[in-house]
Coordinates of N, CA and C in Angstrom, one line a residue:
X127 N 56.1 159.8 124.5 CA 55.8 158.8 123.4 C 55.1 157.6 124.0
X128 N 54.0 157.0 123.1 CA 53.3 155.9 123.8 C 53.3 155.2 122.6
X129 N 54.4 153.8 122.4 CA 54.1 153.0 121.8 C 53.1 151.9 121.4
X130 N 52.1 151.9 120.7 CA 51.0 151.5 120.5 C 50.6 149.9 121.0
X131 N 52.0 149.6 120.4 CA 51.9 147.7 119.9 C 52.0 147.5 121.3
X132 N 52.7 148.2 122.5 CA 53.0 147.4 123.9 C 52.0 147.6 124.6
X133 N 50.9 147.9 124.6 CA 49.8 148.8 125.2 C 48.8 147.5 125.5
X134 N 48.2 148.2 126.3 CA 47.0 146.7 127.1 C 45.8 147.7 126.8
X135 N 44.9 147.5 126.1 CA 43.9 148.0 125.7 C 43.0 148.7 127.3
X136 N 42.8 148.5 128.4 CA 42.1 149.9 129.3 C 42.8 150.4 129.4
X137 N 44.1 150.5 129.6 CA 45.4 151.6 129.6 C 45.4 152.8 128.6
X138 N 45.1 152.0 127.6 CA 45.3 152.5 126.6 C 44.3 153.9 126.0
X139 N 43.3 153.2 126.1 CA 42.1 153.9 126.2 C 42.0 155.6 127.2
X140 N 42.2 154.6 128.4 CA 42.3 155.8 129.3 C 43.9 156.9 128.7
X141 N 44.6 156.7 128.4 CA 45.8 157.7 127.9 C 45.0 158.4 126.8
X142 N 44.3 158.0 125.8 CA 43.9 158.8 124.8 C 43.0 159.6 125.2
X143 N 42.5 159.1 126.5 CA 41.6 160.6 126.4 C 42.2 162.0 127.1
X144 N 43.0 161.3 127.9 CA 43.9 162.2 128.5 C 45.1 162.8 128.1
X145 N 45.4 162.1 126.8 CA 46.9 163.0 125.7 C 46.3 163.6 124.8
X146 N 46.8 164.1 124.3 CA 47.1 164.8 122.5 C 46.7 163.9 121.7
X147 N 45.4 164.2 121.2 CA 45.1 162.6 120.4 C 45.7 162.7 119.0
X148 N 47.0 162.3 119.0 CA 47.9 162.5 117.8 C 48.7 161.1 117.3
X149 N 48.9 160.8 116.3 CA 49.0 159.8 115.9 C 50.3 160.1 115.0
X150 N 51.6 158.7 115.2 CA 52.0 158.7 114.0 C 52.2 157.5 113.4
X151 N 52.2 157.5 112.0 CA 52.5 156.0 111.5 C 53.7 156.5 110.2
X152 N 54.6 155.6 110.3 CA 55.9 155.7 109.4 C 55.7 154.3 108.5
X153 N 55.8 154.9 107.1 CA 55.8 153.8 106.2 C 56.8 153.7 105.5
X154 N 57.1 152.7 105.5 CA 59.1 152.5 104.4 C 58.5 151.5 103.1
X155 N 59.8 150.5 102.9 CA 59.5 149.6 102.1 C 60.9 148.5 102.2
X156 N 60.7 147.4 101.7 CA 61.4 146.6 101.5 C 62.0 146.1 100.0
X157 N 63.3 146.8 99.8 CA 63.8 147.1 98.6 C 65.5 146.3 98.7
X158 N 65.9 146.3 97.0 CA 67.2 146.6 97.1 C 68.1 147.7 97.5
X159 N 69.0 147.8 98.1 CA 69.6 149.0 98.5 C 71.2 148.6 98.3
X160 N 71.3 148.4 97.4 CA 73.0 148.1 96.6 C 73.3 146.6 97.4
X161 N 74.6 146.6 97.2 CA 75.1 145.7 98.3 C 75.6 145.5 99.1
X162 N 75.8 146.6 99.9 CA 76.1 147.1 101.3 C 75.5 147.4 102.2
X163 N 73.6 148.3 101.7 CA 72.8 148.3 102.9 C 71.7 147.0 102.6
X164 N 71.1 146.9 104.0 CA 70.1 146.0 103.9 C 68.9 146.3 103.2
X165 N 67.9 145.6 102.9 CA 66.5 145.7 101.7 C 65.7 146.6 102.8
X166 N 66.1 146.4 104.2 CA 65.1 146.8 105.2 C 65.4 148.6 105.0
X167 N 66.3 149.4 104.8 CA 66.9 150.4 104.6 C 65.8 151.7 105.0
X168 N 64.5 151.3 104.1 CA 63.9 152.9 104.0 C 63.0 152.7 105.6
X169 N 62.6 151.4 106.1 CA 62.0 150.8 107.0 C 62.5 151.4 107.9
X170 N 64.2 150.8 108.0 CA 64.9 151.0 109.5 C 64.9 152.7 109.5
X171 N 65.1 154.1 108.6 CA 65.3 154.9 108.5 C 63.9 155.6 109.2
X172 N 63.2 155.4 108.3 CA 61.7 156.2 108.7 C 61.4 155.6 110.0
X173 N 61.7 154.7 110.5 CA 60.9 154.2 112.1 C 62.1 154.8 112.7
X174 N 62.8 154.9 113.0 CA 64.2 156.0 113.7 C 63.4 157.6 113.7
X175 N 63.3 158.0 113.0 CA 62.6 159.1 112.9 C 61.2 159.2 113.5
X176 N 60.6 158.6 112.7 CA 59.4 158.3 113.5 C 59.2 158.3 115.4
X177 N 60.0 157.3 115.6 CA 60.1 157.3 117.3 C 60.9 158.4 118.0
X178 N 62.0 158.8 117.1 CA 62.0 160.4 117.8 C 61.3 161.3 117.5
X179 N 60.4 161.4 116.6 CA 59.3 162.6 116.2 C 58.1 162.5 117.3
X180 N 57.9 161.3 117.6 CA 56.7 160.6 118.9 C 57.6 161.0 120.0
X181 N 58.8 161.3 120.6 CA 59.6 161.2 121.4 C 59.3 162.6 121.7
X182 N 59.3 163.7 120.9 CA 59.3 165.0 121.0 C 58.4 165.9 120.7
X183 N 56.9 165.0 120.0 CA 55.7 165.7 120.1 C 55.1 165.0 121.4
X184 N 55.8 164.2 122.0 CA 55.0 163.3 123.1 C 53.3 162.7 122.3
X185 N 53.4 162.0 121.5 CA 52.3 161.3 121.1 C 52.3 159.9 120.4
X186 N 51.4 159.4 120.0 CA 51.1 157.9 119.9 C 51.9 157.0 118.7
X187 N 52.9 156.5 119.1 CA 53.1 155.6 117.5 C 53.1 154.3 117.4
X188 N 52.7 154.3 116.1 CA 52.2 153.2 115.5 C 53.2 152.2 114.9
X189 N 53.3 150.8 114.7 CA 54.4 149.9 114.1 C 54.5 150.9 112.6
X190 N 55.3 150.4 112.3 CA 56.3 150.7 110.9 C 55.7 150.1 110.0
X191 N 54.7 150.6 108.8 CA 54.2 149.4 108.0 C 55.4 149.6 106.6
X192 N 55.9 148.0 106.9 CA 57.3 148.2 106.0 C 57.1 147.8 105.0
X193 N 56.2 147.6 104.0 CA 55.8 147.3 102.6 C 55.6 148.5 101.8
X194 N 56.0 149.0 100.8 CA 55.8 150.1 99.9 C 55.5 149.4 98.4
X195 N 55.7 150.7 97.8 CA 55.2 150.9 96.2 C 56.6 150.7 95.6
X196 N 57.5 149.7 95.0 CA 59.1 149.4 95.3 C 59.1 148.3 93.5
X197 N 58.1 148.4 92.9 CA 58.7 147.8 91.7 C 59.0 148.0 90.7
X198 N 59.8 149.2 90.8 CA 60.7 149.7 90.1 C 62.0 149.4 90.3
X199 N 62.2 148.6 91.1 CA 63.6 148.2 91.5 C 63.7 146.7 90.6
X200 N 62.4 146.3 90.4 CA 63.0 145.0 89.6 C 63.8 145.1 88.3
X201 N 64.4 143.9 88.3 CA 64.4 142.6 88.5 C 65.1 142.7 90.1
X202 N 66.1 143.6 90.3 CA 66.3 144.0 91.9 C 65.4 143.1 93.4
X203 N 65.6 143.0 94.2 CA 64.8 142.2 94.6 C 63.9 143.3 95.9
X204 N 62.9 143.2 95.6 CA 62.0 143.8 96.3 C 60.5 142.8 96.7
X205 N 59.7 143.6 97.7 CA 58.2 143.0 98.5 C 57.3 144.2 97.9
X206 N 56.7 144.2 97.1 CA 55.5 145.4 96.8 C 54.7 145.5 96.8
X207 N 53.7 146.6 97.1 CA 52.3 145.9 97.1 C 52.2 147.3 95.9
X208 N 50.1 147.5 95.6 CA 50.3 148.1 94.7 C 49.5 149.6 95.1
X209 N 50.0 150.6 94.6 CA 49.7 152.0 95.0 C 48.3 151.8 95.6
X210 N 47.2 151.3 94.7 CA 46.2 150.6 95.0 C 45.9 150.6 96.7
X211 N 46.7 149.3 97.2 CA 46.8 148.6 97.9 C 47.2 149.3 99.0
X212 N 48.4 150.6 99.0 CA 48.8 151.2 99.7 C 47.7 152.3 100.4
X213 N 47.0 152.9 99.1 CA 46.4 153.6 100.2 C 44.9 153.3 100.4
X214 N 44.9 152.0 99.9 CA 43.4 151.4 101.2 C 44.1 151.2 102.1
X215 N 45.3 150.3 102.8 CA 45.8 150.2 104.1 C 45.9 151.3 104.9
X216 N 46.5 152.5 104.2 CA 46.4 154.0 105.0 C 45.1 154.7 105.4
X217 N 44.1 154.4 104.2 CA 43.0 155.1 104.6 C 42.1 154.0 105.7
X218 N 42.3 152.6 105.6 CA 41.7 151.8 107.0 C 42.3 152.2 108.4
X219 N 43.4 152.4 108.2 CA 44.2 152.7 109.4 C 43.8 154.2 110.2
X220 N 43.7 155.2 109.2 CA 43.2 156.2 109.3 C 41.5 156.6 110.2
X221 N 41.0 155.6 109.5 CA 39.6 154.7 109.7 C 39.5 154.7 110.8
X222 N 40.0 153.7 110.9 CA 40.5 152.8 113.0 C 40.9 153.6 113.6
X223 N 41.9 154.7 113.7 CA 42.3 155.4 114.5 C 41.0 156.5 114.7
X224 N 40.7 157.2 113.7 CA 39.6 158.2 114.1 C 38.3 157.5 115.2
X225 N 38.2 156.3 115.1 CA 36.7 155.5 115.2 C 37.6 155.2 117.0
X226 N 38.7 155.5 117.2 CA 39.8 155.2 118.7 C 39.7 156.7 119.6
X227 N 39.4 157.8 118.4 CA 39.0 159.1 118.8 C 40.5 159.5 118.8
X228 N 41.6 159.2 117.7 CA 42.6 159.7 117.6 C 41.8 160.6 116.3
X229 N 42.4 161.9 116.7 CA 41.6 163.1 115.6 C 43.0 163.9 114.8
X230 N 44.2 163.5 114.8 CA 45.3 163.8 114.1 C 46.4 162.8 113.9
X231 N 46.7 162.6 112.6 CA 47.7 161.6 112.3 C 48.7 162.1 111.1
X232 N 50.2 161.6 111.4 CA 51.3 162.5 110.8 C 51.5 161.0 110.2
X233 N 51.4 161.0 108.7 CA 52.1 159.7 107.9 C 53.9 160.1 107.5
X234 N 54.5 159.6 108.1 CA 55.8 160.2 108.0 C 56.7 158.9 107.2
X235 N 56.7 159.4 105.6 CA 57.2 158.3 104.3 C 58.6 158.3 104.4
X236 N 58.6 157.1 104.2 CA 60.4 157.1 104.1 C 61.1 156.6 102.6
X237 N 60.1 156.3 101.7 CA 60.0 155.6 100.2 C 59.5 156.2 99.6
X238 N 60.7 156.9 98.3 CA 60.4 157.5 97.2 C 59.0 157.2 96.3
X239 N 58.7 155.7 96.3 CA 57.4 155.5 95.5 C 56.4 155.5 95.9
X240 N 56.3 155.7 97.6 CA 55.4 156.1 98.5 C 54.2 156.9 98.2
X241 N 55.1 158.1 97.5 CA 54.5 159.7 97.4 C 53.4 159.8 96.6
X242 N 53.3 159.2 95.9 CA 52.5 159.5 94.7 C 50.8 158.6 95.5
X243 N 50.8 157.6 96.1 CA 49.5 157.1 96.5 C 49.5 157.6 97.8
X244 N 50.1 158.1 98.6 CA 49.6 159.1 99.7 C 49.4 160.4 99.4
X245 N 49.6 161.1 98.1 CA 49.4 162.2 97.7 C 47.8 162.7 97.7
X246 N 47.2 163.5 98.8 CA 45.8 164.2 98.5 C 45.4 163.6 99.5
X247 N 45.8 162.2 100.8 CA 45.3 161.2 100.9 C 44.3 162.5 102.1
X248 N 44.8 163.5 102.4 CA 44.5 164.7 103.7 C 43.3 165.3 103.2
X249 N 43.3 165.8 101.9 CA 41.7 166.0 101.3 C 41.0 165.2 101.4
X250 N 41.2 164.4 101.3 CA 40.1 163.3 101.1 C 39.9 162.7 102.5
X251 N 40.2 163.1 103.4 CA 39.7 162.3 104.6 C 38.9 163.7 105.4
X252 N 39.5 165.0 105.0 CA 39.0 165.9 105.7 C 37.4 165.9 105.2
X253 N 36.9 165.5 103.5 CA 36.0 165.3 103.2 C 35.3 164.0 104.4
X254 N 35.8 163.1 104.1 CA 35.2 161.8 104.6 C 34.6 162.2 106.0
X255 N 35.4 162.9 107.0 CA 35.2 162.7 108.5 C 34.6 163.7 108.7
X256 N 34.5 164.7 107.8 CA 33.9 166.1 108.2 C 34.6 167.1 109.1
X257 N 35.7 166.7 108.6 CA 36.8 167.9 109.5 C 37.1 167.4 110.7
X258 N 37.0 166.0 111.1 CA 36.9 165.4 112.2 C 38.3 164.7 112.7
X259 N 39.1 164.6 111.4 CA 40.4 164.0 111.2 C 41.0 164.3 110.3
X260 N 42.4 165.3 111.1 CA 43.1 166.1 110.3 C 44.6 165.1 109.8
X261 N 44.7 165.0 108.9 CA 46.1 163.6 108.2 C 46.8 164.8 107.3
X262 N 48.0 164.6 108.5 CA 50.0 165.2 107.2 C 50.5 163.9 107.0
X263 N 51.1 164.0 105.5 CA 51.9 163.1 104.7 C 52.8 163.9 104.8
X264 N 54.1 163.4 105.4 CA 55.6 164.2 104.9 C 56.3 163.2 104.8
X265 N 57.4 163.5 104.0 CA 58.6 162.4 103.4 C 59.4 163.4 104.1
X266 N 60.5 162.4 104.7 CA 61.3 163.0 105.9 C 62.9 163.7 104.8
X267 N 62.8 163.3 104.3 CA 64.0 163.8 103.0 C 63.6 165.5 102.5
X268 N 62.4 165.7 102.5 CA 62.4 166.9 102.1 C 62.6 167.8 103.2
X269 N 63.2 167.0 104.6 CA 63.8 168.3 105.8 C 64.8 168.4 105.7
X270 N 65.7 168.1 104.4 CA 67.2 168.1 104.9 C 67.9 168.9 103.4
X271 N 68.9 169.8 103.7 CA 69.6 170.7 102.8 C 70.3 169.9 101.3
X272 N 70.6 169.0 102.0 CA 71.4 167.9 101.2 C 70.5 167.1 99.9
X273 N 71.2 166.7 98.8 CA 69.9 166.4 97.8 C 70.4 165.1 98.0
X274 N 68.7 164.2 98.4 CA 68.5 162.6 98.1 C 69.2 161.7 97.6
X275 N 69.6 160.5 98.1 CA 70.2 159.5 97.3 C 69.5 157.8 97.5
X276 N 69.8 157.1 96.8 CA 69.7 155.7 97.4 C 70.3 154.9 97.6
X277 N 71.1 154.9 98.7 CA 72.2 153.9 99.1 C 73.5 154.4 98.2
X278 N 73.4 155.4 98.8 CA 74.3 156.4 98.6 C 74.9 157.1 99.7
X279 N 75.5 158.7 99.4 CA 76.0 159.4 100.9 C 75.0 159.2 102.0
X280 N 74.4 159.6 101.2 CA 73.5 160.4 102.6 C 72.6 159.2 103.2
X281 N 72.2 158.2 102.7 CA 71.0 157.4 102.7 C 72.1 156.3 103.6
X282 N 73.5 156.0 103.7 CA 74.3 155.2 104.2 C 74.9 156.0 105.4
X283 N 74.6 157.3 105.5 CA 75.3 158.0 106.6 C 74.5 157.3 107.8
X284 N 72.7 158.1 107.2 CA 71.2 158.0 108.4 C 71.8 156.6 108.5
X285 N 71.8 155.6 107.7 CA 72.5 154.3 108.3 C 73.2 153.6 109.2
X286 N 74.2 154.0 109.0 CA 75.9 153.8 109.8 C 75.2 154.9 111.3
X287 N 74.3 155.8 111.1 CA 74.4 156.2 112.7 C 73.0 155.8 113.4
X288 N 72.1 155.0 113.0 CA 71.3 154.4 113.6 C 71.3 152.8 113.5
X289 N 72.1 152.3 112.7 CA 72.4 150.9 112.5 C 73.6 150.0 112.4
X290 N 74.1 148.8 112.6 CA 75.1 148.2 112.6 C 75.1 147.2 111.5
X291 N 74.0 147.3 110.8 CA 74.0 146.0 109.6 C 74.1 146.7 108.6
X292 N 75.5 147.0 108.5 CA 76.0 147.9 107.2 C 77.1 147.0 106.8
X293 N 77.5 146.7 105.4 CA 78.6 146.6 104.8 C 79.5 147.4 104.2
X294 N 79.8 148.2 104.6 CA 80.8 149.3 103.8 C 81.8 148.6 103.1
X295 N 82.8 147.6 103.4 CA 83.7 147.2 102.6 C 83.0 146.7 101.2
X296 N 81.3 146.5 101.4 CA 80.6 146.0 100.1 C 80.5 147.7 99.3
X297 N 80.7 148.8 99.6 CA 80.1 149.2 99.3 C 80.9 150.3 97.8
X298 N 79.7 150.4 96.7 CA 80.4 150.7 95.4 C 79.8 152.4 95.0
X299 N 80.7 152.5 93.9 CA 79.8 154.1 93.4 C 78.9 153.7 92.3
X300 N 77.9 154.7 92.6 CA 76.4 154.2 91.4 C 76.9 155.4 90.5
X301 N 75.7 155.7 90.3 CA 75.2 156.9 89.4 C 75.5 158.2 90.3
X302 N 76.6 159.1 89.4 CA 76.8 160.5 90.5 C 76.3 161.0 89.5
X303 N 75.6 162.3 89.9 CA 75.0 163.5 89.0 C 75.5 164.9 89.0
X304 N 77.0 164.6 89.7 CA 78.0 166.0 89.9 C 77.7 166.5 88.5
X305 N 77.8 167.6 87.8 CA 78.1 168.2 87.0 C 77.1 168.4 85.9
X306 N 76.2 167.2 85.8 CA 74.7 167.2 85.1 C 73.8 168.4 85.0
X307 N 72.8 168.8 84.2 CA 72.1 169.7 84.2 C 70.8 169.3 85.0
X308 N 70.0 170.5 84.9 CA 69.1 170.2 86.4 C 67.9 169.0 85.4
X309 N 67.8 169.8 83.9 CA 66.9 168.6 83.7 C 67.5 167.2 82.6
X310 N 68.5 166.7 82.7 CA 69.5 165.7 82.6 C 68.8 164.7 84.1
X311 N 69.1 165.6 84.9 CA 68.8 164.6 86.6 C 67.4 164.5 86.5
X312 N 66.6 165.5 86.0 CA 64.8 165.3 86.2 C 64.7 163.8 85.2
X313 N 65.1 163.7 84.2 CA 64.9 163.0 83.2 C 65.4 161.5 83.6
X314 N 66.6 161.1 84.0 CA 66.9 160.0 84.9 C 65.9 159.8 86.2
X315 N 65.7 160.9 86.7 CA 64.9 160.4 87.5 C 63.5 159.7 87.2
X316 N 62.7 160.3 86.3 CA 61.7 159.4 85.6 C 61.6 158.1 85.2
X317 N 62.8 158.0 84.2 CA 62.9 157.1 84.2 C 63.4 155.6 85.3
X318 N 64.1 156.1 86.6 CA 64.5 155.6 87.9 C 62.8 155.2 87.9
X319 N 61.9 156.0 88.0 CA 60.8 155.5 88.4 C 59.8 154.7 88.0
X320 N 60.5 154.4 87.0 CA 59.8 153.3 86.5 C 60.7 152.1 85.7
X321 N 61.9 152.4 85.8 CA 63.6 151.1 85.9 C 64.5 151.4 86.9
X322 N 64.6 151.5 88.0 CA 65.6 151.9 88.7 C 66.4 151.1 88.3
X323 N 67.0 149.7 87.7 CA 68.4 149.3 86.9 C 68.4 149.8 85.6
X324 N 67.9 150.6 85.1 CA 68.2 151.1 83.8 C 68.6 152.3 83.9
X325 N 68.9 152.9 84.8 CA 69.1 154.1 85.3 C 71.0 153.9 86.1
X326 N 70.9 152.8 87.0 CA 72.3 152.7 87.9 C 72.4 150.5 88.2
X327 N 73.1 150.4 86.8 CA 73.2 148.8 87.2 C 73.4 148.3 88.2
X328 N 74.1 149.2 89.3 CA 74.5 148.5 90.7 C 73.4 148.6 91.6
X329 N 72.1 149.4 91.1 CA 71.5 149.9 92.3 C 71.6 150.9 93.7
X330 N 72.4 151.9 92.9 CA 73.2 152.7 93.8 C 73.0 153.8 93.1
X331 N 71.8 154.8 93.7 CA 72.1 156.3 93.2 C 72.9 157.3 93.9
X332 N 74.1 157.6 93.6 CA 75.0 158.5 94.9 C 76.3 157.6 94.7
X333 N 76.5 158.2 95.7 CA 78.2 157.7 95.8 C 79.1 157.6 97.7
X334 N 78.2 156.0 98.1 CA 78.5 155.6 99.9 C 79.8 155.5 100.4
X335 N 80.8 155.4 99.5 CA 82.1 154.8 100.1 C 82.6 155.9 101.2
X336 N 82.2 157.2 101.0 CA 82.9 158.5 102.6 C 82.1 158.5 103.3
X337 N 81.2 158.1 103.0 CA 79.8 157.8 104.2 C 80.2 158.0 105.5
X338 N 79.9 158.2 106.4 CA 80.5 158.2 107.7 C 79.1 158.6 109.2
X339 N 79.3 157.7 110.0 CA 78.2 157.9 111.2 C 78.0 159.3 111.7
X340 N 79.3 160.2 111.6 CA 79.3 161.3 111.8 C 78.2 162.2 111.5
X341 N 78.2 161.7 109.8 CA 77.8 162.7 109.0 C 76.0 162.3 109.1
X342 N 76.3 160.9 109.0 CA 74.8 160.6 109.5 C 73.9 160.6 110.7
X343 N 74.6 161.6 111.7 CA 74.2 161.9 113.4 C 73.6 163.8 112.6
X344 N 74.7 163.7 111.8 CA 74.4 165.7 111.6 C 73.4 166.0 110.6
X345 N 73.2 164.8 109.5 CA 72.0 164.9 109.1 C 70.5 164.4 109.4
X346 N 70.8 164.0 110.5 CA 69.8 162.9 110.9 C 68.9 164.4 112.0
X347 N 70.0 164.9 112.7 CA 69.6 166.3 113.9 C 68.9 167.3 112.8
X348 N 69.0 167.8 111.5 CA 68.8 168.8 110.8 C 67.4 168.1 109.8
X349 N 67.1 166.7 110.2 CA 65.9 166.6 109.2 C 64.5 166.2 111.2
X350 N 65.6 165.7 112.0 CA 64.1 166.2 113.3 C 64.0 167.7 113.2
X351 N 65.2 168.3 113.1 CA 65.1 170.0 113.6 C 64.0 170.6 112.2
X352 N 64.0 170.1 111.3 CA 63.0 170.7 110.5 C 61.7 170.1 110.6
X353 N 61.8 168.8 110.9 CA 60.9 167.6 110.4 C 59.4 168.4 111.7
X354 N 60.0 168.3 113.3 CA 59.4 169.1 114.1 C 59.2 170.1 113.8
X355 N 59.7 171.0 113.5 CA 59.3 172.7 112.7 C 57.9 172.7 112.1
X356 N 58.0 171.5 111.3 CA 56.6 171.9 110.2 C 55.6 170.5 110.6
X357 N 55.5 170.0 111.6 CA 54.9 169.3 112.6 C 54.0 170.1 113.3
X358 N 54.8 170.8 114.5 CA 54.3 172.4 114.7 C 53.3 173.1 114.5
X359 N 53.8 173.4 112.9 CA 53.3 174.4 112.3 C 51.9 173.9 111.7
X360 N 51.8 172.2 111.4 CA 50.5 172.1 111.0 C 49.6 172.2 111.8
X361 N 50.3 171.6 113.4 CA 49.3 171.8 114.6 C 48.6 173.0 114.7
X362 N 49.3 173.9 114.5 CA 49.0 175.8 115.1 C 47.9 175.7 113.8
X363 N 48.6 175.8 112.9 CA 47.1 175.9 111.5 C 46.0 175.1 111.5
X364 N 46.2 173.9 111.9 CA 44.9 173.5 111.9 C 44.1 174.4 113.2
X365 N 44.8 174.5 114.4 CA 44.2 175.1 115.2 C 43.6 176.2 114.9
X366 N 44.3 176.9 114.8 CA 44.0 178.5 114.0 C 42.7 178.1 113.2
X367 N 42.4 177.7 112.3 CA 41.3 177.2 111.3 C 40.0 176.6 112.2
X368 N 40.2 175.9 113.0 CA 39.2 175.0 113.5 C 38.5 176.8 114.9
X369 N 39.4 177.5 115.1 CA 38.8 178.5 115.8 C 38.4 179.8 114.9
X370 N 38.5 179.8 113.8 CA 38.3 180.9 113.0 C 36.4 181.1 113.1

C-alpha cells in the first residue's frame, strides 16, 4: 500500500511507474448517526476498508473524501454537498489521476446517498479516456450477508471494532423491520431517502444496543473477503477484454 498524502512527489512518480497503476479513493459523508455514533461514522468506516483493500491489492490510496450527498438527514445535522457537486469532484479526481498515468481506480462508497451520483460514473469515463481509464464504484455493504442499517447492529459493530468514539450507554432502538413485508421496507426506504426523520425520529435504522466488537471484527473479515473477490475479478475482466 502507498499512501498518497505522505509521498514526496519524485518518489512518487518513480513508484507509479514501477507498481500496479491502481488507485483507490473511499468516499463517506458527514451525517447524523443517532446518538451514540459519531457524524464521522460512514467516513471512519469506508477509510478502514479502504486501507485494508490498498493493504491487500498492494496499490495507491487516496485521502477519504468525507463529504457526501446526506440531506436527507435534515433537520438532523449533516455537511452536504450536491449530487451535482459530487460527481464533478470524482470525475476531476479521476481526471488527475489518469493525466499521473494511474490507468485503474476503485471508488469504494461508504454512504447510502452516494450511489445514485456515482452511478454510470465507469461508462462515462471509459467514453471520455478511450478505454484508457478503467473506474469500479462499489459500496462496501453490498459484500456482506447481513442486511444494512444506520447506526444500528451492524453499522455500530464495523464501529466498536475499528473505533473507540462510541457511546453505547447513548445508544437507543430506531426503526426494526423484523416481521415487515419486503415491500413495506422498500417503501420506508424511499421515503428514508428523501426524510430520513420521517421514517425513524431517533435517527437510528436497526437496533445497536447487542452490538458488539466481536461481531464487528466478523463482519468487517467477510465484507474484505468479498469486497477483494470482486476487486479481482474486475482486474481479470478488464484484462481479459483489453487482450481480446
Amino acid at each position: 500500500m502507498v499512501e498518497i498524502k505522505s509521498q514526496f512527489d519524485p518518489e512518487l512518480r518513480k513508484i507509479i511507474k514501477k507498481k500496479k497503476q491502481i488507485a483507490i479513493i473511499p468516499v463517506g459523508s458527514i451525517e447524523q448517526h443517532g446518538p451514540h455514533l459519531p457524524i464521522s461514522t460512514d467516513s471512519d468506516i469506508v477509510t478502514e476498508i479502504a486501507k485494508r483493500l490498498s493493504e491487500k491489492m498492494n496499490c495507491f490510496l487516496l485521502p477519504t473524501l468525507t463529504y457526501g450527498v446526506s440531506f436527507e438527514h435534515s433537520p438532523f445535522f449533516n455537511i452536504s454537498i450536491k449530487e451535482t457537486t459530487l460527481r464533478t469532484i470524482m470525475s476531476d479526481l479521476c481526471k488527475s489521476l489518469l493525466a499521473n498515468n494511474i490507468k485503474t481506480v476503485f471508488i469504494i462508497n461508504g454512504h447510502h446517498g452516494n450511489q445514485k451520483p456515482l452511478k454510470n460514473i465507469d461508462e462515462k469515463f471509459r467514453r471520455l479516456s478511450k478505454n484508457k481509464l478503467q473506474i469500479f464504484s462499489l459500496s462496501y455493504w453490498h459484500f456482506m450477508q447481513r442486511e444494512f442499517d444506520h447506526a444500528g447492529f451492524v453499522e455500530t459493530s464495523l464501529m466498536l471494532a475499528i473505533s473507540k468514539n462510541i457511546k453505547m450507554k447513548l445508544a437507543k432502538k430506531g426503526l426494526v423491520t423484523d416481521g415487515m413485508k419486503q415491500h413495506q421496507i422498500k417503501k420506508l426506504g424511499q421515503l428514508a431517502s428523501k426524510s430520513f426523520p420521517k421514517v425513524t425520529k431517533n435517527g437510528i435504522w436497526g437496533d445497536p444496543r447487542n452490538a458488539t466488537k466481536r461481531d464487528g471484527l466478523v463482519i468487517l473479515d467477510e465484507i474484505m473477503k468479498n469486497l477483494g473477490k470482486k476487486c479481482q475479478t474486475c482486474l481479470t475482466e478488464h484484462s481479459s477484454k483489453l487482450h481480446q
